[in-house]
GROMACS .gro file of C-alpha atoms in nm:
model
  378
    1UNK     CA    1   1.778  -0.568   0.794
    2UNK     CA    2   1.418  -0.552   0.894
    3UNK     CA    3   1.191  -0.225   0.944
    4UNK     CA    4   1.198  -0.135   1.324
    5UNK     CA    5   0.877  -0.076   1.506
    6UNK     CA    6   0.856   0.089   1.673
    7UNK     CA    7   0.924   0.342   1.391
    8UNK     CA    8   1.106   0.661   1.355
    9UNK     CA    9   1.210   0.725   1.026
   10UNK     CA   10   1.366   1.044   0.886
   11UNK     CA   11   1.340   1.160   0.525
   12UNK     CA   12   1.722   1.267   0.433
   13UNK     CA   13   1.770   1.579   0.176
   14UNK     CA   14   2.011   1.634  -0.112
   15UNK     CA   15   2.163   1.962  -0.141
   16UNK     CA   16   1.883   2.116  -0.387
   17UNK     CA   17   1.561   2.009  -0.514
   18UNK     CA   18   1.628   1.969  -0.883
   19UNK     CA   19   1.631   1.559  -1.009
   20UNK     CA   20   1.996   1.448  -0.977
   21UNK     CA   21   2.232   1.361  -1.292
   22UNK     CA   22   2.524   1.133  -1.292
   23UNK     CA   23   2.768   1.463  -1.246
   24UNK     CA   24   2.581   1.632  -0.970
   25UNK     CA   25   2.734   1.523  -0.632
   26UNK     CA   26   2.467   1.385  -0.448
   27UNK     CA   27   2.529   1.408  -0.045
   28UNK     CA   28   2.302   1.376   0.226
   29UNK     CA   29   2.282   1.685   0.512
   30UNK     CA   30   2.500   1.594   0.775
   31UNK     CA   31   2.320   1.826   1.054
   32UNK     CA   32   2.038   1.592   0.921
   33UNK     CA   33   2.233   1.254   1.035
   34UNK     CA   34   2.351   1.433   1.319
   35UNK     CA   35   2.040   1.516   1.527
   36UNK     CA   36   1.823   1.206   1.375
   37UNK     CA   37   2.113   0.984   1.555
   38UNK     CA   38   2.061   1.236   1.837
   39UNK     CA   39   1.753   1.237   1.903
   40UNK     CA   40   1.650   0.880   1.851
   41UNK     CA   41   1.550   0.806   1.499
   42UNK     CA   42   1.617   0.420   1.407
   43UNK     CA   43   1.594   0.411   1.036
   44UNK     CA   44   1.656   0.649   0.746
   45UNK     CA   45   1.464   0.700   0.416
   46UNK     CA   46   1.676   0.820   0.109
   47UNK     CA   47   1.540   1.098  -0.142
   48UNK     CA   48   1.484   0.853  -0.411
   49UNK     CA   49   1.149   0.992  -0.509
   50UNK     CA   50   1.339   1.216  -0.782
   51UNK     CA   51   1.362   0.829  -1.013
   52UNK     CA   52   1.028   0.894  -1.138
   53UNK     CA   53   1.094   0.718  -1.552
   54UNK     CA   54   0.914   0.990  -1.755
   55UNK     CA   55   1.112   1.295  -1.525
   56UNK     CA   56   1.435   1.102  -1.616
   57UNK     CA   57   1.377   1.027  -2.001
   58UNK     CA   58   1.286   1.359  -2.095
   59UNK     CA   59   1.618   1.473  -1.963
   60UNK     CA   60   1.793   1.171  -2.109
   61UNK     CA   61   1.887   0.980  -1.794
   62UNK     CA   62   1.636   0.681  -1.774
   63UNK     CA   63   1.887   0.423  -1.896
   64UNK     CA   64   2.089   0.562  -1.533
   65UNK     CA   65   1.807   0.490  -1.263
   66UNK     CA   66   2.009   0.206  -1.150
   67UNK     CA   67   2.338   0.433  -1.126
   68UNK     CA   68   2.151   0.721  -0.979
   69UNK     CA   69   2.013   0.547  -0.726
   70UNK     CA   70   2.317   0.366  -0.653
   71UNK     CA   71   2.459   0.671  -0.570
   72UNK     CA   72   2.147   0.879  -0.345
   73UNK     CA   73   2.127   0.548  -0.152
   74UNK     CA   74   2.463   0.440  -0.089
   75UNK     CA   75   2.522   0.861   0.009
   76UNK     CA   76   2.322   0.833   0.282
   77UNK     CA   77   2.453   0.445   0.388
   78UNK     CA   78   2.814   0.570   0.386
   79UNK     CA   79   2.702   0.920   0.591
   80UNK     CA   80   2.524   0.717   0.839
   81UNK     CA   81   2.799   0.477   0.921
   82UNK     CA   82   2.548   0.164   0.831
   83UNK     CA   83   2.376   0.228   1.174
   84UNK     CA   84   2.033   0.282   1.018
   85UNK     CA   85   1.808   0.022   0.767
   86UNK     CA   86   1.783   0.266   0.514
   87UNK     CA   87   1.472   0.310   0.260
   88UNK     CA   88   1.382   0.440  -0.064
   89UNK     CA   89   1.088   0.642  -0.170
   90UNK     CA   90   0.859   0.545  -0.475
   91UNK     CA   91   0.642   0.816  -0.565
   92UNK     CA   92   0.333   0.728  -0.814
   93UNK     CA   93   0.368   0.748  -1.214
   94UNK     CA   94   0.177   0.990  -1.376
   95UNK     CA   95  -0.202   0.873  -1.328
   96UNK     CA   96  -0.364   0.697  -1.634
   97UNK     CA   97  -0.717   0.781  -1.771
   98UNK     CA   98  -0.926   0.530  -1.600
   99UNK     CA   99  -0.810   0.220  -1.480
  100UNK     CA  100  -0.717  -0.056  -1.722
  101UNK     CA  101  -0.526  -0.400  -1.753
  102UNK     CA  102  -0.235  -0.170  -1.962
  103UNK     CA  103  -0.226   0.076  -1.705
  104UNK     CA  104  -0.190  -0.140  -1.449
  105UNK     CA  105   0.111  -0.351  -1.602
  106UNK     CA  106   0.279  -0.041  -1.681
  107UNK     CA  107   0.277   0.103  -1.363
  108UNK     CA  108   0.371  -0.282  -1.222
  109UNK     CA  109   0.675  -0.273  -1.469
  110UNK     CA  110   0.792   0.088  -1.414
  111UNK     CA  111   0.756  -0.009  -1.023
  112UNK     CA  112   0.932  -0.336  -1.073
  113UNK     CA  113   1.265  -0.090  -1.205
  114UNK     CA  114   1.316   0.101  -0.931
  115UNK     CA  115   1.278  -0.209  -0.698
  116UNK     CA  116   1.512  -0.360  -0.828
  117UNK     CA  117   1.753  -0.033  -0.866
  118UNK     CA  118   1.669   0.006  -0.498
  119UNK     CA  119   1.722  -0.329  -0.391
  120UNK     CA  120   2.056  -0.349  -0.588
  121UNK     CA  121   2.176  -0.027  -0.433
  122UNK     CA  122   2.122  -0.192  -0.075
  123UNK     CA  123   1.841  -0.026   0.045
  124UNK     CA  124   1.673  -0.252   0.331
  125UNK     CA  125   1.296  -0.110   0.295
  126UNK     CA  126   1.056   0.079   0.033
  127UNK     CA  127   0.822   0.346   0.135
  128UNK     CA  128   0.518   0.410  -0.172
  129UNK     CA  129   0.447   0.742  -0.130
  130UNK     CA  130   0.210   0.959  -0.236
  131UNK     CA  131  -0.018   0.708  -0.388
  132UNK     CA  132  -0.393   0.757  -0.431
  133UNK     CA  133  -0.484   0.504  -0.639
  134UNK     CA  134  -0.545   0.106  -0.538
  135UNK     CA  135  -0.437   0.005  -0.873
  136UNK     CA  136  -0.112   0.196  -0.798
  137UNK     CA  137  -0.081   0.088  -0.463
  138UNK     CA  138  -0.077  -0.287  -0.552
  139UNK     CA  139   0.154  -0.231  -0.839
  140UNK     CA  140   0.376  -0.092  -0.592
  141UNK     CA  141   0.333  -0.416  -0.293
  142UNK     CA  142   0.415  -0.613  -0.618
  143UNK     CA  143   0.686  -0.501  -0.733
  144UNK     CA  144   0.842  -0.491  -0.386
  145UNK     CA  145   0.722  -0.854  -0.320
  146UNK     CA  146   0.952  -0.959  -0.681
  147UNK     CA  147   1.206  -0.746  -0.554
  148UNK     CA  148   1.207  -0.876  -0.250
  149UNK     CA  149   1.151  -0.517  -0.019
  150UNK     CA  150   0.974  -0.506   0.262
  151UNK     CA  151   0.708  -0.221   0.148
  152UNK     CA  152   0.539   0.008   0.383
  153UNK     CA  153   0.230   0.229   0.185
  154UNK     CA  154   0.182   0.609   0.255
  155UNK     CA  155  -0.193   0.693   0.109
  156UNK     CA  156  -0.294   1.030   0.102
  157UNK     CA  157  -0.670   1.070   0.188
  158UNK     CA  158  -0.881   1.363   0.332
  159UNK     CA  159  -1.111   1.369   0.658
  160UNK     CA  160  -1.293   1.124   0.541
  161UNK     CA  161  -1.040   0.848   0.435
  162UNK     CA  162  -1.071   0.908   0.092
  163UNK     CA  163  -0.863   0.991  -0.165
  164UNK     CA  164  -0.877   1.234  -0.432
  165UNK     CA  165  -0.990   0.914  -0.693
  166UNK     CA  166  -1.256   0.812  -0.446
  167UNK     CA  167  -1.017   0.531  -0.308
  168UNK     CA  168  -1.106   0.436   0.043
  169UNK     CA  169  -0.841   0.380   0.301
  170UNK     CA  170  -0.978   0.139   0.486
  171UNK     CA  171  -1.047  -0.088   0.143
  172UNK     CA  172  -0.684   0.004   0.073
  173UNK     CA  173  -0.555  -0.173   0.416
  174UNK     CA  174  -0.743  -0.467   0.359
  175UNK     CA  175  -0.652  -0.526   0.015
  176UNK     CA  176  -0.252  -0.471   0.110
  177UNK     CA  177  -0.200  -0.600   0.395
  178UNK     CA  178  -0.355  -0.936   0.236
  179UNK     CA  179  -0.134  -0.879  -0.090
  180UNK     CA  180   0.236  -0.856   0.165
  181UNK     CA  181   0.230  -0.519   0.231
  182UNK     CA  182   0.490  -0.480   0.574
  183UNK     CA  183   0.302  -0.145   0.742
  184UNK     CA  184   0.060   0.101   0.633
  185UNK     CA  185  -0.010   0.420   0.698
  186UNK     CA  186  -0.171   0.777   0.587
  187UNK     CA  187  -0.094   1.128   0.535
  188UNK     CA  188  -0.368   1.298   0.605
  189UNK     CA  189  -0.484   1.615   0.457
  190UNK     CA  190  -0.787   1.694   0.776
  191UNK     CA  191  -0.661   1.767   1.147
  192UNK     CA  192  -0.501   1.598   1.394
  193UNK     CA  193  -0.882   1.438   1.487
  194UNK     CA  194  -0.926   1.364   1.207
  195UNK     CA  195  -0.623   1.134   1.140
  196UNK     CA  196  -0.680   1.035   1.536
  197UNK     CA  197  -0.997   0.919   1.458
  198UNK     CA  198  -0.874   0.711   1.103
  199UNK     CA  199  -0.608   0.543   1.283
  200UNK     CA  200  -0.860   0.425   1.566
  201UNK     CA  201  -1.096   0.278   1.318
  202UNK     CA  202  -0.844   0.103   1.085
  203UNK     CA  203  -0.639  -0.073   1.398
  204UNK     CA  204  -0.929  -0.348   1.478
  205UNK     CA  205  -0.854  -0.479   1.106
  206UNK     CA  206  -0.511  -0.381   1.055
  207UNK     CA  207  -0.290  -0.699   1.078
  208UNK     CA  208   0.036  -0.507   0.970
  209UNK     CA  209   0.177  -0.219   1.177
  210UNK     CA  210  -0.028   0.152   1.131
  211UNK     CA  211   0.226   0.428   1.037
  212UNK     CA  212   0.159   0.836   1.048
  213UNK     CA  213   0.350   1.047   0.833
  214UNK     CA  214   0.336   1.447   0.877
  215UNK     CA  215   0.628   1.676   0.999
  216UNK     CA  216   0.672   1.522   1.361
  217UNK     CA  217   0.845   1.807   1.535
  218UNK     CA  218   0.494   1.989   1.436
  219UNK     CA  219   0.311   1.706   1.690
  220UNK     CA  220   0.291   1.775   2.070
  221UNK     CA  221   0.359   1.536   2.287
  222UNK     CA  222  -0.039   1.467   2.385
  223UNK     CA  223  -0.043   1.446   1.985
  224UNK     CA  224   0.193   1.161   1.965
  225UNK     CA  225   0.050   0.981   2.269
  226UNK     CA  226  -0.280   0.990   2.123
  227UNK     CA  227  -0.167   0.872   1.761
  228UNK     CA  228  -0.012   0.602   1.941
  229UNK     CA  229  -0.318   0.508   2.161
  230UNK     CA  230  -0.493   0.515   1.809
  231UNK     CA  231  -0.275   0.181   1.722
  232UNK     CA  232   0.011   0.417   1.533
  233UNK     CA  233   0.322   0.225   1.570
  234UNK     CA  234   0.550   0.356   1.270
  235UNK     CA  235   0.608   0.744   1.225
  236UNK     CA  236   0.793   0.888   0.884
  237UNK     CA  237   0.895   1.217   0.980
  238UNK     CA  238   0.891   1.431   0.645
  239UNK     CA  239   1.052   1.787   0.801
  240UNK     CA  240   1.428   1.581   0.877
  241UNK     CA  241   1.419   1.623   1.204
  242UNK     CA  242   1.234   1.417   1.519
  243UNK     CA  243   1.206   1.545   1.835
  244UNK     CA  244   1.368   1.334   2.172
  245UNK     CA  245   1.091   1.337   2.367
  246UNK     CA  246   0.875   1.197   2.075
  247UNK     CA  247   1.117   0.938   2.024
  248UNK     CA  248   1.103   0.816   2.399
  249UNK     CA  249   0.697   0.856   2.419
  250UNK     CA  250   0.690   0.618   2.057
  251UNK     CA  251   0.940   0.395   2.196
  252UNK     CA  252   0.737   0.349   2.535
  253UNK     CA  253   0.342   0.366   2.375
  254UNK     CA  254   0.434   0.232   2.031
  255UNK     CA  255   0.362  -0.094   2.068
  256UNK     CA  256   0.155  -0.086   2.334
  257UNK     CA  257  -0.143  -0.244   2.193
  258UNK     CA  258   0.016  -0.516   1.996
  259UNK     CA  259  -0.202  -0.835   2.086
  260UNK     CA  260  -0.476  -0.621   2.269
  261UNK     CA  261  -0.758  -0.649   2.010
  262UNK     CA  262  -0.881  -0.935   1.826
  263UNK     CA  263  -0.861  -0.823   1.448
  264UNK     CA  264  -1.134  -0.854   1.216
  265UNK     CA  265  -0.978  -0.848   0.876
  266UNK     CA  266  -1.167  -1.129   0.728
  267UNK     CA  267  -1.286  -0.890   0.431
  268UNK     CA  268  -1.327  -0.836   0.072
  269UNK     CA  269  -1.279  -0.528  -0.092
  270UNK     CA  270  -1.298  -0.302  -0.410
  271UNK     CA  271  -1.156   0.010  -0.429
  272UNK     CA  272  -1.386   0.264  -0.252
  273UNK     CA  273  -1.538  -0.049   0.041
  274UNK     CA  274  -1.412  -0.277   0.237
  275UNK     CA  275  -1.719  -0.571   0.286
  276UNK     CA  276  -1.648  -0.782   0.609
  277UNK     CA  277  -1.777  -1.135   0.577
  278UNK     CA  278  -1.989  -1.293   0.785
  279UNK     CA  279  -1.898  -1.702   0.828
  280UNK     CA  280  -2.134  -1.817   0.605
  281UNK     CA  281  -2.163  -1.666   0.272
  282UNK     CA  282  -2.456  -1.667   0.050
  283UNK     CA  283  -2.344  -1.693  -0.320
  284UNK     CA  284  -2.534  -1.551  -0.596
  285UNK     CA  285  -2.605  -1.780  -0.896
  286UNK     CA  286  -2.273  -1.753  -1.116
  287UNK     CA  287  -2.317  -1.430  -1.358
  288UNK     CA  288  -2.128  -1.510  -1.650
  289UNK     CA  289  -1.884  -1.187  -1.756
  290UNK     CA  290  -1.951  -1.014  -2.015
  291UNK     CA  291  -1.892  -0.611  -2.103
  292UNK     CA  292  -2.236  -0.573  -1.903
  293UNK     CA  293  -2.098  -0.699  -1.573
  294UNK     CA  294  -2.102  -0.340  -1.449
  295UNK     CA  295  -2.480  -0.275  -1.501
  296UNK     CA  296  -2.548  -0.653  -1.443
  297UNK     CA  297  -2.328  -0.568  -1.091
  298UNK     CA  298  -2.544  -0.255  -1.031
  299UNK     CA  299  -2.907  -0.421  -1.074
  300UNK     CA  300  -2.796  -0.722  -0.868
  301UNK     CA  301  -3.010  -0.621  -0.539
  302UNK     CA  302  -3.095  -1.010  -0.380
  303UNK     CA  303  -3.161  -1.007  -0.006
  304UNK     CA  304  -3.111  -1.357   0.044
  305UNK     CA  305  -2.731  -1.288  -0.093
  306UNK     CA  306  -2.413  -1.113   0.077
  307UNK     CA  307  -2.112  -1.165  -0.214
  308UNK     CA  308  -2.183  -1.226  -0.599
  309UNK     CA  309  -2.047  -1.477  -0.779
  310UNK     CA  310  -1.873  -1.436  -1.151
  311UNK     CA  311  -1.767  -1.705  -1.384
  312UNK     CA  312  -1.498  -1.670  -1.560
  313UNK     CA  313  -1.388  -1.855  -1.886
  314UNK     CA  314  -1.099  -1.704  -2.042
  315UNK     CA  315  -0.822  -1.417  -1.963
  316UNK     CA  316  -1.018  -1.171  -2.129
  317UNK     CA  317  -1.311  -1.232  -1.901
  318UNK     CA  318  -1.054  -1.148  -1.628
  319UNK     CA  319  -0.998  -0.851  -1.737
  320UNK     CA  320  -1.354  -0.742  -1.832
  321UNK     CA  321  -1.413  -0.827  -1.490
  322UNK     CA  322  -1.112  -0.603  -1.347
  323UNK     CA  323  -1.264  -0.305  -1.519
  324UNK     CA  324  -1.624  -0.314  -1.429
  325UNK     CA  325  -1.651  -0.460  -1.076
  326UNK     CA  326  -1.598  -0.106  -0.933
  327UNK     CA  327  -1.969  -0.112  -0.952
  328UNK     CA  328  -2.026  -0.381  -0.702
  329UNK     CA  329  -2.204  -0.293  -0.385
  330UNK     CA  330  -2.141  -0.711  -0.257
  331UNK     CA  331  -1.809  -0.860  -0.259
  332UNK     CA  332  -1.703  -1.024  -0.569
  333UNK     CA  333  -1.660  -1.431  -0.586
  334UNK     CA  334  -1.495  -1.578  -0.855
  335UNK     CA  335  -1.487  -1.961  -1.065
  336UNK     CA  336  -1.278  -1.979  -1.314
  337UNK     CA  337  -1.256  -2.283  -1.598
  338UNK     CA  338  -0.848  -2.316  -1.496
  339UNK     CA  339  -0.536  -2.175  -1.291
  340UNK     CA  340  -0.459  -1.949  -1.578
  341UNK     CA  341  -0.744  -1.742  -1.606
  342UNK     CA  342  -0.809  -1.736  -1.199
  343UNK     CA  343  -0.519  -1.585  -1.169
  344UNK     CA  344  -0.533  -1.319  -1.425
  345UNK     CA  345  -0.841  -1.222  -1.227
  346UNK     CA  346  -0.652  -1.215  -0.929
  347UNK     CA  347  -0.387  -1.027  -1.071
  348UNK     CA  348  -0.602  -0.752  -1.244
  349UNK     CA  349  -0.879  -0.698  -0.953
  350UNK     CA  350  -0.832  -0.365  -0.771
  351UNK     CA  351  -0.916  -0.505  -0.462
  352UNK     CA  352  -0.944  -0.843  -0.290
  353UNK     CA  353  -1.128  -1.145  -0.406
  354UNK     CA  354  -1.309  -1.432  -0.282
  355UNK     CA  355  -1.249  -1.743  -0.462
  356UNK     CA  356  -1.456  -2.024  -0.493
  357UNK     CA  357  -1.316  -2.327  -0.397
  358UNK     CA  358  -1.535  -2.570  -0.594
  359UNK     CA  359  -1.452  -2.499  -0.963
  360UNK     CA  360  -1.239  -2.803  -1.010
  361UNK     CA  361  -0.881  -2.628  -0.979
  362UNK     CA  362  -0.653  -2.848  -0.747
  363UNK     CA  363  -0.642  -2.702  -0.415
  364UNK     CA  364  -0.302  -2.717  -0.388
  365UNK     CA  365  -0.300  -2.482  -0.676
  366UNK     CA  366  -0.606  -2.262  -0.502
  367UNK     CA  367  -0.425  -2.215  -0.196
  368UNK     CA  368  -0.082  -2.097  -0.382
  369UNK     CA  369  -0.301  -1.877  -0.556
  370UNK     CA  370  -0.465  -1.724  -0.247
  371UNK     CA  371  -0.112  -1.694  -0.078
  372UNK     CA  372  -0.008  -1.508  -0.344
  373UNK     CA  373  -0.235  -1.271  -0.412
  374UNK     CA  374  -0.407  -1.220  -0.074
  375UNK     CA  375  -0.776  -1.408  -0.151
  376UNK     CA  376  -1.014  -1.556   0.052
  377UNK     CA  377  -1.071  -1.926  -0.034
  378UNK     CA  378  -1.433  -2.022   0.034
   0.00000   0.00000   0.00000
């Protein structure tokens, strides 16, 4: 079952807030049901943002996430009458210090267990949550693209599209979307301008559809027009209820746009920038990696350059690469020696990569690459 969008998604409740155990009796609120099917919701998203691994192992249930979540999402399937798609929440892991190859194929793994706990249990969608990390992001899109979930991303960012790590929401679009993200969206912590104003700058690049998330019967009706206008087609209503006359305006503006603008997402990214390309890059001379790269990455200041290129020789390169090119002011171009070690670099980068075409790797093998993990061939 595919996500509608238009969107209008309710978040269902259990009946308390402590993380379930296989002898609670988990149920969904009927008067929940009741006036989301009344008032024009089209999809449903199950409380499964209680399965975070370290919550569940110190109270001796992590070998149950499969059970558990058996039993929150197929509660709110049965209480809807399989009218709805119905999702499932990840929420992030507990953040790492800094952001490493480790950290990153921990959080992919953890990720990868719900996934496939949520998939099993027949959810039809995962919303990520809460996230305000790219590295945590991407696990997430990953472990939904294995699991085969359609994935929609909730960042949380202030008034200025950041998050509290610095992560830039704009970067964050580019990167996912490209990866196989199916919608993204923010919760933002400014006003309504200044989640107006977000929304208007992210739909010329957004390829996938733009989602709001916030306590909808809180938005007037101007509010949701607006949001729509903005490019918002997909709305996550976090308060369990949705109003009727928002429902009709989303149905009517939500997709009003779709087609309208021609999108500009040829970009690269890291983390805290999204750098749009123009059609002909100018390479830097290959820097070789080494645990430099991020000073070497710093000092690079070449006006006759737009993107610089590294060569990579080995997996550990990749990596070194992965946790230094935060630094980079240019968008990052990589050669690599073979397949292997391109795509550990493609794998590890917290952000999206060019890669360069002519290091002798078969292009059929390039191109897979490039599908696969959202890079620009050049």
């Amino acid at each position: 079952m595919d996500i509608p969008i238009p969107l209008k998604a309710v978040l269902t409740l259990t009946g308390d807030d402590q993380l379930p155990s296989l002898s609670d009796d988990v149920y969904v609120s009927e008067p929940v049901l009741a006036q989301a099917s009344r008032n024009g919701a089209n999809a449903l998203i199950a409380p499964t943002d209680r399965l975070i691994l370290s919550d569940m192992d110190e109270i001796g249930i992590g070998d149950d996430i499969g059970i558990i979540a058996n039993s929150i999402i197929g509660s709110v399937k049965n209480a809807s009458g399989g009218k709805y798609p119905v999702g499932a929440v990840l929420l992030p892991n507990e953040p790492a210090e800094g952001v490493t190859v480790v950290a990153f194929e921990d959080e992919h793994i953890a990720y990868l267990e719900r996934m496939t706990a949520f998939k099993a249990a027949g959810a039809d969608f995962a919303v990520a949550a809460g996230h305000t990390t790219l590295s945590s992001m991407r696990a997430a899109v990953m472990a939904a693209k294995v699991a085969a979930l359609p994935i929609i991303v909730i960042m949380d960012v202030d008034e200025e599209g950041k998050s509290p790590t610095g992560t830039d929401y704009l970067a964050s679009l580019i990167t996912l979307q490209a990866l196989g993200a199916s919608a993204f969206g923010i919760n933002c912590s400014g006003g309504f301008e200044e989640i107006c104003e977000l929304m208007h700058e992210a739909f010329p690049h957004a390829e996938i559809p733009l989602c709001a998330a916030g306590e909808l019967a809180g938005f007037s009706d101007d509010q949701i027009r607006s949001l729509s206008f903005a490019g918002v087609s997909g709305w996550l209503d976090t308060s369990g209820k949705i109003n009727a006359k928002h429902a009709e305006l989303i149905d009517k503006y939500g997709t009003c746009f779709d087609g309208s603008t021609e999108k500009d997402s040829r970009a690269a990214s890291v983390y805290c920038e999204a750098f749009f390309l123009p059609d002909d890059i100018e390479l830097s001379e290959p820097l070789d990696c080494s645990f430099d790269i991020s000073d070497e990455l710093i000092d690079l200041d070449d006006e006759n350059i737009n993107a610089v290129c590294v060569s990579l020789h080995s997996t550990d390169e990749a990596a070194v690469l992965a946790e230094g090119a935060y630094m980079s002011r240019l968008p990052v171009c990589v050669t690599a020696d073979d397949a292997t070690t391109l795509e550990a670099a493609l794998r590890y980068f917290q952000g999206r990569l060019i890669i360069d075409t002519r290091c002798g790797i078969p292009m059929s093998e390039l191109n897979a690459l490039g599908d696969k993990y959202g890079a620009i061939l050049y």
